[in-house]
Structure formats: C-alpha cells, structure tokens
GROMACS .gro file of C-alpha atoms in nm:
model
  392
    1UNK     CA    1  -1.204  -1.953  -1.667
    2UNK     CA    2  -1.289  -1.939  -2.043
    3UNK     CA    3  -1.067  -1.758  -2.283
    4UNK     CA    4  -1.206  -1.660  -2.672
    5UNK     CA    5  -0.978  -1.479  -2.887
    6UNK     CA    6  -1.279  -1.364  -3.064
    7UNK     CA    7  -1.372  -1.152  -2.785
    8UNK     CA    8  -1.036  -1.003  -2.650
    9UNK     CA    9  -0.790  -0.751  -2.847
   10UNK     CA   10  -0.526  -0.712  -2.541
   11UNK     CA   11  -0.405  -0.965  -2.297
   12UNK     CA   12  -0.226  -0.775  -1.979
   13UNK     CA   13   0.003  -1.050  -1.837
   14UNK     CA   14   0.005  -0.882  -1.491
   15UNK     CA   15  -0.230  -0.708  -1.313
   16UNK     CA   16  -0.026  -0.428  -1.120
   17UNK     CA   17  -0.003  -0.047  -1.172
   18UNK     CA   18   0.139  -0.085  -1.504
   19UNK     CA   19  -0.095  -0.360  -1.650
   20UNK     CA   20  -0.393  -0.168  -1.470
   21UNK     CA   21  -0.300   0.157  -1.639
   22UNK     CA   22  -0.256   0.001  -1.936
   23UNK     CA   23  -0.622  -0.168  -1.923
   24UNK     CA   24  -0.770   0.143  -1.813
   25UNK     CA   25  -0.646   0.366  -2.128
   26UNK     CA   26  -0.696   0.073  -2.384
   27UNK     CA   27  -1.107   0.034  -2.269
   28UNK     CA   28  -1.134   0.443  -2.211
   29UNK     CA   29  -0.945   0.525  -2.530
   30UNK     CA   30  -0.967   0.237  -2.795
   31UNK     CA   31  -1.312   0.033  -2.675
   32UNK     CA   32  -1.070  -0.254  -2.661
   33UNK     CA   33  -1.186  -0.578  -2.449
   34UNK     CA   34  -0.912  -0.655  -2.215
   35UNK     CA   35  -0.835  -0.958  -2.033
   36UNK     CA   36  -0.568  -0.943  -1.748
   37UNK     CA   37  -0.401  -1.257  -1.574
   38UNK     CA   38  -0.247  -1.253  -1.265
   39UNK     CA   39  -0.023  -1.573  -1.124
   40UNK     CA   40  -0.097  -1.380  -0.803
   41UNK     CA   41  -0.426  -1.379  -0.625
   42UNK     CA   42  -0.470  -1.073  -0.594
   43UNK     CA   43  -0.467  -0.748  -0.848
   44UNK     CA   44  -0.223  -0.432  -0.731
   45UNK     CA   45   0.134  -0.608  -0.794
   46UNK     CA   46   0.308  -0.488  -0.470
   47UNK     CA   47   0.108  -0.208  -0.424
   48UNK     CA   48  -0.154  -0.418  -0.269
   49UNK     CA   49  -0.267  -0.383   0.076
   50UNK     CA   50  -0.593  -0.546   0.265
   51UNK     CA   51  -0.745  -0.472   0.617
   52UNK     CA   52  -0.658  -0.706   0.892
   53UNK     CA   53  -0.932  -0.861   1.071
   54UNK     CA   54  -0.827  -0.833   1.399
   55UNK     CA   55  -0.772  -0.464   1.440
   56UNK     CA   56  -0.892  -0.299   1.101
   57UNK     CA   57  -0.562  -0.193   1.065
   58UNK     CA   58  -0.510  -0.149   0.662
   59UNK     CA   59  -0.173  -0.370   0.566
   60UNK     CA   60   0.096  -0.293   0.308
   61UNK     CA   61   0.128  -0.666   0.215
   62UNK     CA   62   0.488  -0.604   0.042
   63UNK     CA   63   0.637  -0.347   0.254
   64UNK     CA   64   0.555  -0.016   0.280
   65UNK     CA   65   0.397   0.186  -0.022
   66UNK     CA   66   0.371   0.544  -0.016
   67UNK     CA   67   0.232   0.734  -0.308
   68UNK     CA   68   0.406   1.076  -0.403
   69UNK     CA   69   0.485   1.285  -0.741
   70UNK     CA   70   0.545   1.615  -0.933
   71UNK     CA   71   0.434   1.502  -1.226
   72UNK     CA   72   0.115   1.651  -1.281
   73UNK     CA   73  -0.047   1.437  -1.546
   74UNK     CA   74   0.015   1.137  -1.287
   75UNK     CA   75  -0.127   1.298  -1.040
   76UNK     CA   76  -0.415   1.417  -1.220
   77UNK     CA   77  -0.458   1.082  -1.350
   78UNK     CA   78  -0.484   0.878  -1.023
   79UNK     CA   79  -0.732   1.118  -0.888
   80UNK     CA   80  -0.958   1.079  -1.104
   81UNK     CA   81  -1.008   0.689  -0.910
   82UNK     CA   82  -0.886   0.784  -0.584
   83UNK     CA   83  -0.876   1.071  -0.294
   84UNK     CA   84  -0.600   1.098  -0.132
   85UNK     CA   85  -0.498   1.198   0.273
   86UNK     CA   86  -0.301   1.447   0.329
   87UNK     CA   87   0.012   1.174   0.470
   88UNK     CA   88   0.284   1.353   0.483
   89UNK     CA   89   0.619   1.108   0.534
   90UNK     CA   90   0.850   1.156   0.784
   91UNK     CA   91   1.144   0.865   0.894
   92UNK     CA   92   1.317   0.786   1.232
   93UNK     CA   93   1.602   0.597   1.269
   94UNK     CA   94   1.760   0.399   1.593
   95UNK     CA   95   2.194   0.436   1.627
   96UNK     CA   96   2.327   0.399   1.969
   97UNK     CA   97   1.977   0.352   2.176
   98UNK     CA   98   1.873   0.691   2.058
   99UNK     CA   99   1.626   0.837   1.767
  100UNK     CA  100   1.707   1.054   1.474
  101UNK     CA  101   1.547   1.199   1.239
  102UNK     CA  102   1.609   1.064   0.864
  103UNK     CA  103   1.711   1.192   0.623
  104UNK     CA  104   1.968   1.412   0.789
  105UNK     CA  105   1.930   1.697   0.829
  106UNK     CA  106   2.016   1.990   1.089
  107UNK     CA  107   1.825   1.830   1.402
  108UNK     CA  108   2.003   1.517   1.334
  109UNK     CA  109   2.343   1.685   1.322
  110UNK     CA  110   2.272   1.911   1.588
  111UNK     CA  111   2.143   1.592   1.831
  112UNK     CA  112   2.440   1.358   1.738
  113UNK     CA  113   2.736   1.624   1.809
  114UNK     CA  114   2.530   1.727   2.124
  115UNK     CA  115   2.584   2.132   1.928
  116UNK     CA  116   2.340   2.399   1.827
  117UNK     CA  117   2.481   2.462   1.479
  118UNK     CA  118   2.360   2.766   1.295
  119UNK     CA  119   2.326   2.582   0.901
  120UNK     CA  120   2.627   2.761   0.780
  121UNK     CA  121   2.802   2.619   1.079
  122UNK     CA  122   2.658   2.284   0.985
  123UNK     CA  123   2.767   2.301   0.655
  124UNK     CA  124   3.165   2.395   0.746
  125UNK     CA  125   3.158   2.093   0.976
  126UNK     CA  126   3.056   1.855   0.741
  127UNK     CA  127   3.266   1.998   0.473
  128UNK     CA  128   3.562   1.968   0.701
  129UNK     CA  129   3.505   1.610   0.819
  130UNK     CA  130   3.422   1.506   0.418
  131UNK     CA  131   3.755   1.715   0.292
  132UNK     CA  132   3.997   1.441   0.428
  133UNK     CA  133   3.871   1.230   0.172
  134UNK     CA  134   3.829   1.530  -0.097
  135UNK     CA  135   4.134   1.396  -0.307
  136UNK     CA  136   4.059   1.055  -0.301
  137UNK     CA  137   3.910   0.802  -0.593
  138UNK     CA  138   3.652   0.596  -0.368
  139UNK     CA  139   3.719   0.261  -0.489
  140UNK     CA  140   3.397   0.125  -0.294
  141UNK     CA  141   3.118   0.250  -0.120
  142UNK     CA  142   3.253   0.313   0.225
  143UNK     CA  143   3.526   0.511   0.083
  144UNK     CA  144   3.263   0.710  -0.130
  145UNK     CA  145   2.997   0.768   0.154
  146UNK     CA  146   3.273   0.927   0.367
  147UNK     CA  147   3.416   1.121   0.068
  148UNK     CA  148   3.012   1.234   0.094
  149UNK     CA  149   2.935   1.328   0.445
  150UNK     CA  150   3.251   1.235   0.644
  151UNK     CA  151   3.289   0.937   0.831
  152UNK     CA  152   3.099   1.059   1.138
  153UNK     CA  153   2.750   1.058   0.990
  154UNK     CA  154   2.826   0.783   0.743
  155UNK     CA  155   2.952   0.557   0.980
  156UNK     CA  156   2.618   0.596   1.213
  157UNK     CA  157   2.357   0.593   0.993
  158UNK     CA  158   2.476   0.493   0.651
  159UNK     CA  159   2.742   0.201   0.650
  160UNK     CA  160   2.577  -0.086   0.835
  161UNK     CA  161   2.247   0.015   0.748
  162UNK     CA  162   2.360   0.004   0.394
  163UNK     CA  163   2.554  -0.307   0.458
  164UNK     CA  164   2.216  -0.492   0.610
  165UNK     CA  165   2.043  -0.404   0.276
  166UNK     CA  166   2.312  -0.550   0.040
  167UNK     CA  167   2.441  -0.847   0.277
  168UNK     CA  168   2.752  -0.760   0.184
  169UNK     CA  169   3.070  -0.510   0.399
  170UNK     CA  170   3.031  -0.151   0.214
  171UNK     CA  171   3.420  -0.204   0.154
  172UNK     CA  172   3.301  -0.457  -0.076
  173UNK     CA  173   3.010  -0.242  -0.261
  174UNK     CA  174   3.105  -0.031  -0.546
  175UNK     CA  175   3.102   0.344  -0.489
  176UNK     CA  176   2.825   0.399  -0.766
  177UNK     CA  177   2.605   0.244  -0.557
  178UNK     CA  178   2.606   0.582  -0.364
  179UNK     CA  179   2.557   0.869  -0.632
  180UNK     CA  180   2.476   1.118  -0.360
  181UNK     CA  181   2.418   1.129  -0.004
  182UNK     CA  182   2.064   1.431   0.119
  183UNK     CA  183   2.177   1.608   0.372
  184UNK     CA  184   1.962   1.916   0.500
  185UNK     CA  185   2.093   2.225   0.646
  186UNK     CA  186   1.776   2.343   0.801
  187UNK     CA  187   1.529   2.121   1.083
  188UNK     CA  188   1.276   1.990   0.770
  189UNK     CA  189   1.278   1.610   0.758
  190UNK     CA  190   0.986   1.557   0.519
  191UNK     CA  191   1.125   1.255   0.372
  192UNK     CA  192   0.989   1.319  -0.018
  193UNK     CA  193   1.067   1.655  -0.181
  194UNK     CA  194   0.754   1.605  -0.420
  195UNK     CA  195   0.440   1.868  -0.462
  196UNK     CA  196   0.204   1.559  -0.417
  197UNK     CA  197   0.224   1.336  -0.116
  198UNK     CA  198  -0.048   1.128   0.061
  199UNK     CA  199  -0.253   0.740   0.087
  200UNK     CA  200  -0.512   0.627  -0.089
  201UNK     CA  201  -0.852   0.691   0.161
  202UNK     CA  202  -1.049   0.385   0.147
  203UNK     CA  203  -0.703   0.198   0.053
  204UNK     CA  204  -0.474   0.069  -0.240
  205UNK     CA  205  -0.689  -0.200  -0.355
  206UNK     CA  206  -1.015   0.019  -0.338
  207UNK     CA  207  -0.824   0.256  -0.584
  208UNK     CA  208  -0.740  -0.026  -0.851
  209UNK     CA  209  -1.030  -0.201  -0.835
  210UNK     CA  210  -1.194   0.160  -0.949
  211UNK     CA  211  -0.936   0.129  -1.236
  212UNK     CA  212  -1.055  -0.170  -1.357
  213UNK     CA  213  -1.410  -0.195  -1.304
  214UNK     CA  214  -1.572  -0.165  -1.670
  215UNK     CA  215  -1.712  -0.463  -1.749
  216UNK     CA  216  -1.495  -0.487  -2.094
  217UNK     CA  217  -1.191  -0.568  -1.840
  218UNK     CA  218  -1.208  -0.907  -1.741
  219UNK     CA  219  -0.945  -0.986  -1.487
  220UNK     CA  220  -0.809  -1.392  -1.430
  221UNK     CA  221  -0.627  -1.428  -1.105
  222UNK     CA  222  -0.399  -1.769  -0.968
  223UNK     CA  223  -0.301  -1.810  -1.407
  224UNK     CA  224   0.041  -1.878  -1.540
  225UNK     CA  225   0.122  -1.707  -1.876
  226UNK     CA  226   0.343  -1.977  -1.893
  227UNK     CA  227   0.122  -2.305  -1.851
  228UNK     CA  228   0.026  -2.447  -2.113
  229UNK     CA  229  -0.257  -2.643  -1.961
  230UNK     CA  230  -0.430  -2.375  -1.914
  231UNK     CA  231  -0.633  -2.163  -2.161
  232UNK     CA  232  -0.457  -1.821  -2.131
  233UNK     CA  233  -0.155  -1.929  -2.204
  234UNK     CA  234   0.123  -1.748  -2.424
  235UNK     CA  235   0.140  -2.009  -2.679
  236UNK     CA  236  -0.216  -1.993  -2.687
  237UNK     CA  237  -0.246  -1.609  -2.708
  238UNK     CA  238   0.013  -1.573  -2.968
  239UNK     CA  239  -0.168  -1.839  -3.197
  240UNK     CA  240  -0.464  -1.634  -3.198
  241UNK     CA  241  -0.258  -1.282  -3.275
  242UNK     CA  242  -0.353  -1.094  -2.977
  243UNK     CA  243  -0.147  -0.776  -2.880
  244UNK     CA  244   0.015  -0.878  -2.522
  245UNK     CA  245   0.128  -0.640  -2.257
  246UNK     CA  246   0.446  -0.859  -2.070
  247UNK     CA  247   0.501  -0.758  -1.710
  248UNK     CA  248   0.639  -1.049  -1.573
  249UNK     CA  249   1.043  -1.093  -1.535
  250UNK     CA  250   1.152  -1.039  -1.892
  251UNK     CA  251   1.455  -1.331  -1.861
  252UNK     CA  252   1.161  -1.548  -1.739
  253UNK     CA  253   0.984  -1.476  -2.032
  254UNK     CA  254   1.263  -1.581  -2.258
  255UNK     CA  255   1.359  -1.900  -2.034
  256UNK     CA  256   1.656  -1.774  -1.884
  257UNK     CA  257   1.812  -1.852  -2.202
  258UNK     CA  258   2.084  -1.540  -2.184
  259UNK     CA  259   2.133  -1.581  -1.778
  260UNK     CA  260   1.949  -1.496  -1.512
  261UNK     CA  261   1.888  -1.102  -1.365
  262UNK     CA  262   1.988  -1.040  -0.994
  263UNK     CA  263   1.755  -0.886  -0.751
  264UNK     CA  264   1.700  -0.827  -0.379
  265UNK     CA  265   1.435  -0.929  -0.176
  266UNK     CA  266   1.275  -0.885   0.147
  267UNK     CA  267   1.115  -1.079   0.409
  268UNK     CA  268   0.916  -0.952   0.686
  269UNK     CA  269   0.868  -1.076   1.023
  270UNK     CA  270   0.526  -0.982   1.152
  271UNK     CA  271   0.469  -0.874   1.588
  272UNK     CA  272   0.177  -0.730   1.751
  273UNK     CA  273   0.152  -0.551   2.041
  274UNK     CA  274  -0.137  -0.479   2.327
  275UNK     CA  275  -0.053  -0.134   2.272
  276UNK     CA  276  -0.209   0.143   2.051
  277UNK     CA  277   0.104   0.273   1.939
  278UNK     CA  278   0.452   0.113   1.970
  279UNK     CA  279   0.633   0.360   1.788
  280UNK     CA  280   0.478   0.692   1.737
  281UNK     CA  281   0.596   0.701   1.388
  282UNK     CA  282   0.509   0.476   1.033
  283UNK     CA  283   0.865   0.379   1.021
  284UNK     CA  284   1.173   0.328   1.232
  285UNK     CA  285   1.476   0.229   1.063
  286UNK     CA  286   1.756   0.080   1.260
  287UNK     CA  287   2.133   0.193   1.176
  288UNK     CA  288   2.359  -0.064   1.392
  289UNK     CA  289   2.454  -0.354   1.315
  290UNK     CA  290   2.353  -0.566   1.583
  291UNK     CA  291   1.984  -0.498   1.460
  292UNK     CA  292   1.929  -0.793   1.174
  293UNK     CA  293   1.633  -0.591   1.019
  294UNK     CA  294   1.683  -0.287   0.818
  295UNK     CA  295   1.359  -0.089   0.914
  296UNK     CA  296   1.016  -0.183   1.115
  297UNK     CA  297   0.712  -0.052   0.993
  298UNK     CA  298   0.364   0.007   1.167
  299UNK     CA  299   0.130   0.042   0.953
  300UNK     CA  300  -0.190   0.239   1.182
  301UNK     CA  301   0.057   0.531   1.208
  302UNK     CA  302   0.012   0.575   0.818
  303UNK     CA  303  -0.402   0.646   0.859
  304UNK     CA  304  -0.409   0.796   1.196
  305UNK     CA  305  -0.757   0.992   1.028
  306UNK     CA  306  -0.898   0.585   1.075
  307UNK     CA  307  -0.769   0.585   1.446
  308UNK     CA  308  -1.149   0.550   1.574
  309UNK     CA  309  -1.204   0.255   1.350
  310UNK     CA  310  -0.937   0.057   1.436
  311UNK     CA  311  -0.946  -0.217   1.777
  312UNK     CA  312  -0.795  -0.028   2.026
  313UNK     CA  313  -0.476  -0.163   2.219
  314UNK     CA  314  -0.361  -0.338   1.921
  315UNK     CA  315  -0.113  -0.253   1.652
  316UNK     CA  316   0.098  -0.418   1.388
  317UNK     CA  317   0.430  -0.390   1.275
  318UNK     CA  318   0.646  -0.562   1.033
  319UNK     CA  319   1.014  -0.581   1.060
  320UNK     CA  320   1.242  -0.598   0.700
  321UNK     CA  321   1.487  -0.805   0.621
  322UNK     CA  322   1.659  -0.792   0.294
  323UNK     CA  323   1.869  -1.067   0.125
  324UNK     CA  324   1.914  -1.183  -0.246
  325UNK     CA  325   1.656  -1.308  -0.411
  326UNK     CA  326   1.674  -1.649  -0.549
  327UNK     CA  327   1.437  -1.777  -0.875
  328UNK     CA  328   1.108  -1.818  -0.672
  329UNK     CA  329   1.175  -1.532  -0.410
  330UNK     CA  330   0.943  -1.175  -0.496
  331UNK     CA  331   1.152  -0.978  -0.675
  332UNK     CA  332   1.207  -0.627  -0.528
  333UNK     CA  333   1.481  -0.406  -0.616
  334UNK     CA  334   1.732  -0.462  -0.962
  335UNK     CA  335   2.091  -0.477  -0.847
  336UNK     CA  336   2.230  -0.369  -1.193
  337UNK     CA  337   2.593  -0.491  -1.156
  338UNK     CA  338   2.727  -0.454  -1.495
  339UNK     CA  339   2.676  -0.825  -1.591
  340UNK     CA  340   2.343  -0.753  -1.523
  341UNK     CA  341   2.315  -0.441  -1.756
  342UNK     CA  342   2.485  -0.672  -2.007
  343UNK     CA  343   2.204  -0.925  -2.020
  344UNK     CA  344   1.993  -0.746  -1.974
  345UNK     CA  345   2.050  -0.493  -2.260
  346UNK     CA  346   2.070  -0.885  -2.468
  347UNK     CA  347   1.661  -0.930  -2.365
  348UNK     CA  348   1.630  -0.610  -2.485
  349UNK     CA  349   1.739  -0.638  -2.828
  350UNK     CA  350   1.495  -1.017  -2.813
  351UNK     CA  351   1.233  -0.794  -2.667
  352UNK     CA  352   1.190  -0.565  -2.968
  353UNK     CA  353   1.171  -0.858  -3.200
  354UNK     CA  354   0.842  -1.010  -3.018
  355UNK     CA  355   0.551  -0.891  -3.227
  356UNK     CA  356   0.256  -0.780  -3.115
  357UNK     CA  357   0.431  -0.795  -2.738
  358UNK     CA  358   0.510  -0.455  -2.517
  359UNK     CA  359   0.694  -0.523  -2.187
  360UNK     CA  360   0.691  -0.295  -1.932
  361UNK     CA  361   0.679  -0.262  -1.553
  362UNK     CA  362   0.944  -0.326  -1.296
  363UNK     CA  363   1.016  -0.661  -1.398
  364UNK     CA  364   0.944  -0.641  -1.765
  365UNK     CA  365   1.262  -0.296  -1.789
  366UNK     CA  366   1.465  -0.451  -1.529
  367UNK     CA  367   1.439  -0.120  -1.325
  368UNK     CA  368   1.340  -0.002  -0.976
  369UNK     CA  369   1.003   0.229  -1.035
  370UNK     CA  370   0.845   0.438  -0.779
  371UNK     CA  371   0.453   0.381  -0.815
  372UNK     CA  372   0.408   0.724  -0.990
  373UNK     CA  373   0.690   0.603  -1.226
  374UNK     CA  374   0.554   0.319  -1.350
  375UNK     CA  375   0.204   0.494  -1.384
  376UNK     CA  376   0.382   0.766  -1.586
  377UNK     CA  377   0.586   0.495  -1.815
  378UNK     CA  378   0.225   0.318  -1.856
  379UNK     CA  379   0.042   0.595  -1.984
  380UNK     CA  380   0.357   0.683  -2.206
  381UNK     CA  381   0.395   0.312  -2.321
  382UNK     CA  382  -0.005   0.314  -2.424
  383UNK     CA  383   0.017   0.618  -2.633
  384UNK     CA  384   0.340   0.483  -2.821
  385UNK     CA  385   0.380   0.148  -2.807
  386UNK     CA  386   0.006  -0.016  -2.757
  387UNK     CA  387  -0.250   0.198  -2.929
  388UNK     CA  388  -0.086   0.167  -3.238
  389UNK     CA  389  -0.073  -0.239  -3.193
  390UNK     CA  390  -0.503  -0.192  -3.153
  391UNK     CA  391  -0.514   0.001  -3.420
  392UNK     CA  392  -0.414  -0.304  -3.642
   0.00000   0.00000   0.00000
C-alpha cells in the first residue's frame, strides 16, 4: 500500500454507505482523488453481503438489510448504480406455537382473540383494553407499552421480545424507549410504509463497487486510521493537510478520553437445512421468552426471482441474538441513555474543532441510520461540509 499526499485531496476513513457516497460526489463533482481505508476487509460497512458457495444463496453478512425510502433524491441517486427488485417486506412472528403477522395489524388481532372484528370494532377493543392505563404516568416501558396497546397485545408480542433485545425486564426500561406502538386497523402487513421498497439485483456489494469504480478512488482495505506504523495513518494524514471524512466511532477517535458510548450488538448463530424453504418467509421473529434469539432470518426468501440459481434442498438461516456491545464487539444500534447524550454532545463540541475533519455515519453522529438515511445525510454533508474543505 503506498500513500502520497501529493496525489490525494480526501481521505474517507471508512468505506460504507456514507464514506462511499461521499467518494462518489467528491470524484463526480470536484475531480478530487480519493483514497478510502477500511480496518474491515471488505467495502459496504454493514450493508455488505456475498454469495455463499454452497448454495448461491446471497448473505446479509450483518443481519438483515433491506433498502426502502420516500425521499426521492435518495432514491434517484442509488439508481443511478443499481436496479432494484420489486421485494416487498413482510414479518412473521412465533407467540404460543402459532404465527402472526407483524406489525399488528387487523389479521393479527382478529387471529389472537379467535374474532372477526370489523376495524372500528378493532379499534374500540384496543382502546378499551389500553384505557385502564389512560391516567397513568408510565414510569418504564412495560407500563408505557400497555398504556399503548393494552396489555393483551403487548404482553404477546412486545414485552419479552423487547426484553430479549435490551437484556434487561421492560419494568426496568424507560418508557421513552417506546414513543409509539403501529398498530393497523385493516389486513395490510407491509412492514415499511415507504413509496420505494426493494434489493439490490445482482447484490449489495455489486451496487457499491459501481459507486466506487473510477479509477481516481483508490480504496485500502485491512488499515487502521489509528496505526501509526502504517502509512495512512491519521497522524500521517493530518501532517500533510488532507481534508478527512471520520466514520469510525467518534469516542474512538478521541481515545475515549470523555467516556465511552454504549451500544448493542448482535450475534448470529448460523443452521442449514436439506430443505428448500424452512420458513416460507425472509424473517420470523420469535415473541416468548423461552426463545433466546430475537428473530431468524433466511436469506433465499429475500431473492425468490434467483430461486433457479440457487442449489436446491438447501437453505440458510441465521438466528439473532442481541446483547451489549463491549469495546471490540460491531457496534449496531446507539442506546442513548442520557449519559450517553451527555458525552456524546462533549465529542461534539471536540468534533467541530478538528480542522479539515467531517464525521459522519452511524458511528461518527452516534445515531441509528436506516441505509437511505445515511445516504441522504452523505449527500447533504458533501454539499455543506466537504466541498467547501476541497475548495481550499
């Protein structure tokens, strides 16, 4: 790997959708020669996926990713490198030995009182069974879900679910966890409410390869930003003056000097079956308790237009666990407790005084993105924040 500061104006430090986006507007719109560097080996972030050589199936390597928006400079903007199926996604969910559909909505009431509730019926029952709590404060998240929906339906498909995801009781959660609860008065249980919905055709990493493939982006994978042995390093880049684009863990970037950010995590327990389909669905989530994972996915029932290429009587499916994450661990999802807001609004304030650095990206704000939100904060953070450093 060489490195010469006379022959790069950006540095990415991170090569997923933000640091890709960011790449592809700095080459299209300034001419700038980008480098990105990756401590991964791969580019994507956790949006990456590969095909698995035994049965071509294509695999979401960090959990499920499914690509949906109504914002329609976003999705005019990722078409340009990819098509997209016409995936529409729809959840199932496991209480009691039977399956309902997510998120609820009439069927599922209608199933799990055994009634045929016209939605205005519907509606007075769940009103009713969510009034006994109507004059209560929720001091915690049980207290709030029921306040929400009732205790009925939060007690079957929200509170140990919920409770698997945090490792921790729901009586123990804070209610603002839970700002609102969808519920659905009529049978539709598309799981997205968005105009645009679908998968990339040939696959994630086919799309951001496309992203990046002018030769004035140079891409560096398996490098540390922060070792020093190494050419591409930030002491290195800073000497030199380069504008760098931070999407790594911003209290990593500053040592952990104000305290460390909490996040969640999830591990994933791989099984495959002699069967072409185990579930008939991309995702089954599991409500009880007694079930240690949260959700199992299977990832052939997200491209069933690839059925014919994949080896038949074989499938894969990944079971979820979630836990807290621990320095090392992938980050996944910002728990934001107010000590965390606290430091992190701290790296904030440090943040703005970096020159010639932008952080962005999930790690970099300290904030749970969908994909077409970070793509949108990208192109935003390009326009106001990076061009102008170029321009210099």
């Amino acid at each position: 790997m060489e490195f010469n500061p006379n022959n790069t104006d950006l540095v990415i430090v991170g090569a997923g959708l933000f640091g890709l986006t960011v790449a592809q507007q700095a080459v299209e719109h300034a001419g700038a020669r980008v480098h990105i560097i990756d401590v991964r080996d791969h580019i994507g972030g956790n949006a990456y996926s590969y095909f698995d050589d035994e049965t071509g199936i294509e695999i979401h390597k960090y959990g499920a990713h499914l690509f949906h928006t109504s914002n329609r400079r976003v999705w005019e903007y990722v078409n340009r490198f990819t098509e997209f199926t016409d995936y529409v996604h729809r959840v199932y969910t496991t209480h009691n030995g039977e399956v309902f559909p997510l998120p609820i909505n009439l069927g599922t009431i209608n199933q799990f009182f055994h009634a045929s509730y016209t939605p205005a019926e519907a509606k007075r029952l769940i009103e009713e069974q969510a009034g006994e709590y109507a004059d209560i404060t929720p001091k915690n998240l049980d207290e709030q879900g029921k306040k929400l929906i009732g205790k009925p339906l939060y007690e079957a498909f929200i509170k140990n679910y919920t409770g698997k995801q945090w490792q921790t009781d729901p009586a123990e959660l804070p209610a603002s966890i839970i700002r609102r609860l969808p519920m659905r008065y009529n049978y539709n249980n598309r799981y997205f409410k968005d105009t645009w919905e679908g998968l990339p055709k040939d696959g994630y990493t086919a799309w951001f390869e496309k992203m990046i493939a002018d030769p004035r982006i140079e891409v560096s994978l398996g490098v540390d930003f922060f070792d020093e042995s190494q050419p591409l390093n930030r002491k290195a880049i800073q000497a030199a003056g380069i504008p760098v684009v931070y999407t790594g863990p911003i209290d990593r970037y500053f040592d952990y000097d104000l305290g460390e950010l909490k996040w969640r995590t999830v591990d994933f327990k791989e099984r495959r079956y002699d069967e072409d389909d185990h579930f008939g669905c991309p995702v089954m989530n599991y409500a009880d308790a007694d079930v240690p994972y949260t959700r199992a996915i299977e990832f052939r029932n997200f491209n069933p237009e690839r059925a014919e290429s994949y080896k038949p009587g074989k499938t894969v499916v990944w079971e979820e666990y979630s836990r807290f994450a621990r320095r090392g661990d992938e980050p996944y999802y910002p728990i934001n407790t107010e000590d965390d807001k606290n430091i992190y609004a701290q790296y904030q304030a440090k943040a703005a005084l970096e020159p010639n650095t932008v952080f962005g990206g999930r790690l970099g704000t300290y904030k749970y993105y969908d994909m077409h939100q970070v793509i949108d904060t990208a192109l935003t953070a390009y326009d106001e924040q990076v061009a102008p450093l170029l321009r210099k």
